[in-house]
């Protein structure tokens, strides 16, 4: 079992930055690839970014490529999402998730989810 707790969300103006964190419980954090997803009201949950178990490989949705950076610290059981040049369309509830598989970009491929942290970008 892995429990995930996100933090770092908030209200920011367009063009600003936020850094999300996701703390994981358990001693097997490095066994899981980690992903970030987001869900805006009335929309489906969408993939944002993922990082491999070791952190050597990352992958991003086209909509955030060049603006967001995912990273992890396995010693701290934490994954991060640095979000720069934020836009109003980035407003959503952001979730982190853990998967036993190496690369998954769909929600169904993930085993554990956090409760989410709200990001609101004002224009």
PDB file of C-alpha atoms in Angstrom:
ATOM      1  CA  UNK A   1       0.000   0.000   0.000  1.00  0.00           C
ATOM      2  CA  UNK A   2       1.124   3.508  -0.825  1.00  0.00           C
ATOM      3  CA  UNK A   3      -0.497   6.619   0.553  1.00  0.00           C
ATOM      4  CA  UNK A   4       0.030   9.879  -1.306  1.00  0.00           C
ATOM      5  CA  UNK A   5      -0.491  13.403   0.003  1.00  0.00           C
ATOM      6  CA  UNK A   6      -0.224  16.415  -2.303  1.00  0.00           C
ATOM      7  CA  UNK A   7       0.567  19.960  -1.219  1.00  0.00           C
ATOM      8  CA  UNK A   8       1.640  23.274  -2.694  1.00  0.00           C
ATOM      9  CA  UNK A   9      -1.437  24.300  -4.608  1.00  0.00           C
ATOM     10  CA  UNK A  10      -2.917  27.773  -4.419  1.00  0.00           C
ATOM     11  CA  UNK A  11      -3.982  30.891  -6.265  1.00  0.00           C
ATOM     12  CA  UNK A  12      -1.475  32.510  -8.615  1.00  0.00           C
ATOM     13  CA  UNK A  13      -1.601  35.090 -11.372  1.00  0.00           C
ATOM     14  CA  UNK A  14      -1.014  34.143 -14.969  1.00  0.00           C
ATOM     15  CA  UNK A  15       2.696  33.919 -15.673  1.00  0.00           C
ATOM     16  CA  UNK A  16       3.476  32.919 -12.113  1.00  0.00           C
ATOM     17  CA  UNK A  17       4.898  29.722 -10.674  1.00  0.00           C
ATOM     18  CA  UNK A  18       3.968  27.047  -8.173  1.00  0.00           C
ATOM     19  CA  UNK A  19       5.714  23.938  -6.939  1.00  0.00           C
ATOM     20  CA  UNK A  20       3.590  20.962  -6.041  1.00  0.00           C
ATOM     21  CA  UNK A  21       4.834  18.214  -3.763  1.00  0.00           C
ATOM     22  CA  UNK A  22       3.553  14.698  -3.244  1.00  0.00           C
ATOM     23  CA  UNK A  23       4.727  12.816  -0.178  1.00  0.00           C
ATOM     24  CA  UNK A  24       4.449   9.042  -0.205  1.00  0.00           C
ATOM     25  CA  UNK A  25       4.250   6.662   2.709  1.00  0.00           C
ATOM     26  CA  UNK A  26       5.952   3.304   2.793  1.00  0.00           C
ATOM     27  CA  UNK A  27       9.406   1.979   2.049  1.00  0.00           C
ATOM     28  CA  UNK A  28       8.759   1.015  -1.569  1.00  0.00           C
ATOM     29  CA  UNK A  29       8.464   4.462  -3.123  1.00  0.00           C
ATOM     30  CA  UNK A  30      11.352   3.815  -5.502  1.00  0.00           C
ATOM     31  CA  UNK A  31       9.479   0.790  -6.865  1.00  0.00           C
ATOM     32  CA  UNK A  32       6.835   3.011  -8.426  1.00  0.00           C
ATOM     33  CA  UNK A  33       6.849   5.303 -11.385  1.00  0.00           C
ATOM     34  CA  UNK A  34       4.997   8.481 -10.493  1.00  0.00           C
ATOM     35  CA  UNK A  35       2.631  10.661 -12.419  1.00  0.00           C
ATOM     36  CA  UNK A  36       0.792  13.940 -12.129  1.00  0.00           C
ATOM     37  CA  UNK A  37      -2.724  14.353 -13.485  1.00  0.00           C
ATOM     38  CA  UNK A  38      -5.217  17.189 -13.353  1.00  0.00           C
ATOM     39  CA  UNK A  39      -8.948  17.585 -13.579  1.00  0.00           C
ATOM     40  CA  UNK A  40     -10.841  20.770 -14.269  1.00  0.00           C
ATOM     41  CA  UNK A  41     -14.550  21.107 -13.466  1.00  0.00           C
ATOM     42  CA  UNK A  42     -16.674  19.299 -16.028  1.00  0.00           C
ATOM     43  CA  UNK A  43     -13.676  17.732 -17.710  1.00  0.00           C
ATOM     44  CA  UNK A  44     -12.022  14.353 -17.625  1.00  0.00           C
ATOM     45  CA  UNK A  45      -8.868  13.734 -15.642  1.00  0.00           C
ATOM     46  CA  UNK A  46      -5.889  14.317 -17.913  1.00  0.00           C
ATOM     47  CA  UNK A  47      -2.257  13.317 -17.879  1.00  0.00           C
ATOM     48  CA  UNK A  48       0.302  16.021 -17.073  1.00  0.00           C
ATOM     49  CA  UNK A  49       3.690  14.369 -16.479  1.00  0.00           C
ATOM     50  CA  UNK A  50       5.385  11.196 -15.348  1.00  0.00           C
ATOM     51  CA  UNK A  51       8.757  10.152 -14.017  1.00  0.00           C
ATOM     52  CA  UNK A  52      10.393   6.741 -13.945  1.00  0.00           C
ATOM     53  CA  UNK A  53      11.354   4.883 -10.778  1.00  0.00           C
ATOM     54  CA  UNK A  54      14.924   6.145 -10.809  1.00  0.00           C
ATOM     55  CA  UNK A  55      14.058   9.581 -12.139  1.00  0.00           C
ATOM     56  CA  UNK A  56      16.114   9.070 -15.271  1.00  0.00           C
ATOM     57  CA  UNK A  57      13.147   9.329 -17.620  1.00  0.00           C
ATOM     58  CA  UNK A  58      10.389  11.929 -17.747  1.00  0.00           C
ATOM     59  CA  UNK A  59       7.496  12.510 -20.106  1.00  0.00           C
ATOM     60  CA  UNK A  60       5.076  15.438 -20.457  1.00  0.00           C
ATOM     61  CA  UNK A  61       1.771  16.285 -22.025  1.00  0.00           C
ATOM     62  CA  UNK A  62       2.210  18.650 -24.960  1.00  0.00           C
ATOM     63  CA  UNK A  63       0.168  21.297 -23.153  1.00  0.00           C
ATOM     64  CA  UNK A  64       2.766  21.644 -20.363  1.00  0.00           C
ATOM     65  CA  UNK A  65       6.000  20.743 -22.132  1.00  0.00           C
ATOM     66  CA  UNK A  66       8.635  23.415 -21.582  1.00  0.00           C
ATOM     67  CA  UNK A  67       6.721  24.962 -18.673  1.00  0.00           C
ATOM     68  CA  UNK A  68       6.400  22.145 -16.124  1.00  0.00           C
ATOM     69  CA  UNK A  69       9.150  19.952 -14.667  1.00  0.00           C
ATOM     70  CA  UNK A  70       8.624  16.727 -12.763  1.00  0.00           C
ATOM     71  CA  UNK A  71      11.289  15.423 -10.390  1.00  0.00           C
ATOM     72  CA  UNK A  72      11.595  13.035  -7.485  1.00  0.00           C
ATOM     73  CA  UNK A  73      13.693  12.486  -4.390  1.00  0.00           C
ATOM     74  CA  UNK A  74      13.575   8.807  -3.478  1.00  0.00           C
ATOM     75  CA  UNK A  75      15.398   9.443  -0.198  1.00  0.00           C
ATOM     76  CA  UNK A  76      12.518  11.722   0.834  1.00  0.00           C
ATOM     77  CA  UNK A  77       9.734   9.649  -0.764  1.00  0.00           C
ATOM     78  CA  UNK A  78       8.585  12.746  -2.591  1.00  0.00           C
ATOM     79  CA  UNK A  79       7.751  13.716  -6.146  1.00  0.00           C
ATOM     80  CA  UNK A  80       7.539  17.327  -7.295  1.00  0.00           C
ATOM     81  CA  UNK A  81       5.932  19.286 -10.078  1.00  0.00           C
ATOM     82  CA  UNK A  82       7.491  22.671 -10.780  1.00  0.00           C
ATOM     83  CA  UNK A  83       5.008  24.752 -12.756  1.00  0.00           C
ATOM     84  CA  UNK A  84       6.189  27.925 -14.476  1.00  0.00           C
ATOM     85  CA  UNK A  85       4.509  30.370 -16.870  1.00  0.00           C
ATOM     86  CA  UNK A  86       1.137  29.315 -15.554  1.00  0.00           C
ATOM     87  CA  UNK A  87      -1.955  30.002 -17.629  1.00  0.00           C
ATOM     88  CA  UNK A  88      -5.629  30.235 -16.678  1.00  0.00           C
ATOM     89  CA  UNK A  89      -6.226  26.967 -18.543  1.00  0.00           C
ATOM     90  CA  UNK A  90      -3.901  25.242 -16.050  1.00  0.00           C
ATOM     91  CA  UNK A  91      -6.547  25.758 -13.362  1.00  0.00           C
ATOM     92  CA  UNK A  92      -7.523  22.331 -12.023  1.00  0.00           C
ATOM     93  CA  UNK A  93      -7.307  19.899  -9.165  1.00  0.00           C
ATOM     94  CA  UNK A  94      -3.884  18.287  -9.427  1.00  0.00           C
ATOM     95  CA  UNK A  95      -3.351  14.671  -8.393  1.00  0.00           C
ATOM     96  CA  UNK A  96      -0.243  12.594  -7.994  1.00  0.00           C
ATOM     97  CA  UNK A  97      -0.396   8.876  -8.623  1.00  0.00           C
ATOM     98  CA  UNK A  98       1.824   5.810  -8.381  1.00  0.00           C
ATOM     99  CA  UNK A  99       2.095   2.936 -10.846  1.00  0.00           C
ATOM    100  CA  UNK A 100       3.878  -0.400 -10.774  1.00  0.00           C
ATOM    101  CA  UNK A 101       4.342  -0.102 -14.527  1.00  0.00           C
ATOM    102  CA  UNK A 102       7.121   1.845 -16.149  1.00  0.00           C
ATOM    103  CA  UNK A 103       5.225   4.257 -18.391  1.00  0.00           C
ATOM    104  CA  UNK A 104       1.533   4.983 -18.199  1.00  0.00           C
ATOM    105  CA  UNK A 105      -0.262   8.116 -19.374  1.00  0.00           C
ATOM    106  CA  UNK A 106      -3.832   7.067 -18.634  1.00  0.00           C
ATOM    107  CA  UNK A 107      -5.457   7.171 -15.195  1.00  0.00           C
ATOM    108  CA  UNK A 108      -6.378   3.496 -15.377  1.00  0.00           C
ATOM    109  CA  UNK A 109      -2.711   2.564 -15.382  1.00  0.00           C
ATOM    110  CA  UNK A 110      -2.118   3.886 -11.873  1.00  0.00           C
ATOM    111  CA  UNK A 111      -2.582   1.970  -8.643  1.00  0.00           C
ATOM    112  CA  UNK A 112      -2.624   4.668  -5.976  1.00  0.00           C
ATOM    113  CA  UNK A 113      -3.880   8.249  -5.913  1.00  0.00           C
ATOM    114  CA  UNK A 114      -3.683  11.230  -3.636  1.00  0.00           C
ATOM    115  CA  UNK A 115      -6.623  13.463  -2.751  1.00  0.00           C
ATOM    116  CA  UNK A 116      -5.484  16.326  -4.943  1.00  0.00           C
ATOM    117  CA  UNK A 117      -4.393  19.929  -4.476  1.00  0.00           C
ATOM    118  CA  UNK A 118      -6.175  22.851  -6.115  1.00  0.00           C
ATOM    119  CA  UNK A 119      -4.324  25.148  -8.495  1.00  0.00           C
ATOM    120  CA  UNK A 120      -6.106  28.303  -9.613  1.00  0.00           C
ATOM    121  CA  UNK A 121      -4.536  30.678 -12.134  1.00  0.00           C
ATOM    122  CA  UNK A 122      -6.133  34.085 -12.493  1.00  0.00           C
ATOM    123  CA  UNK A 123      -5.921  36.125 -15.685  1.00  0.00           C
TER     124      UNK A 123
END
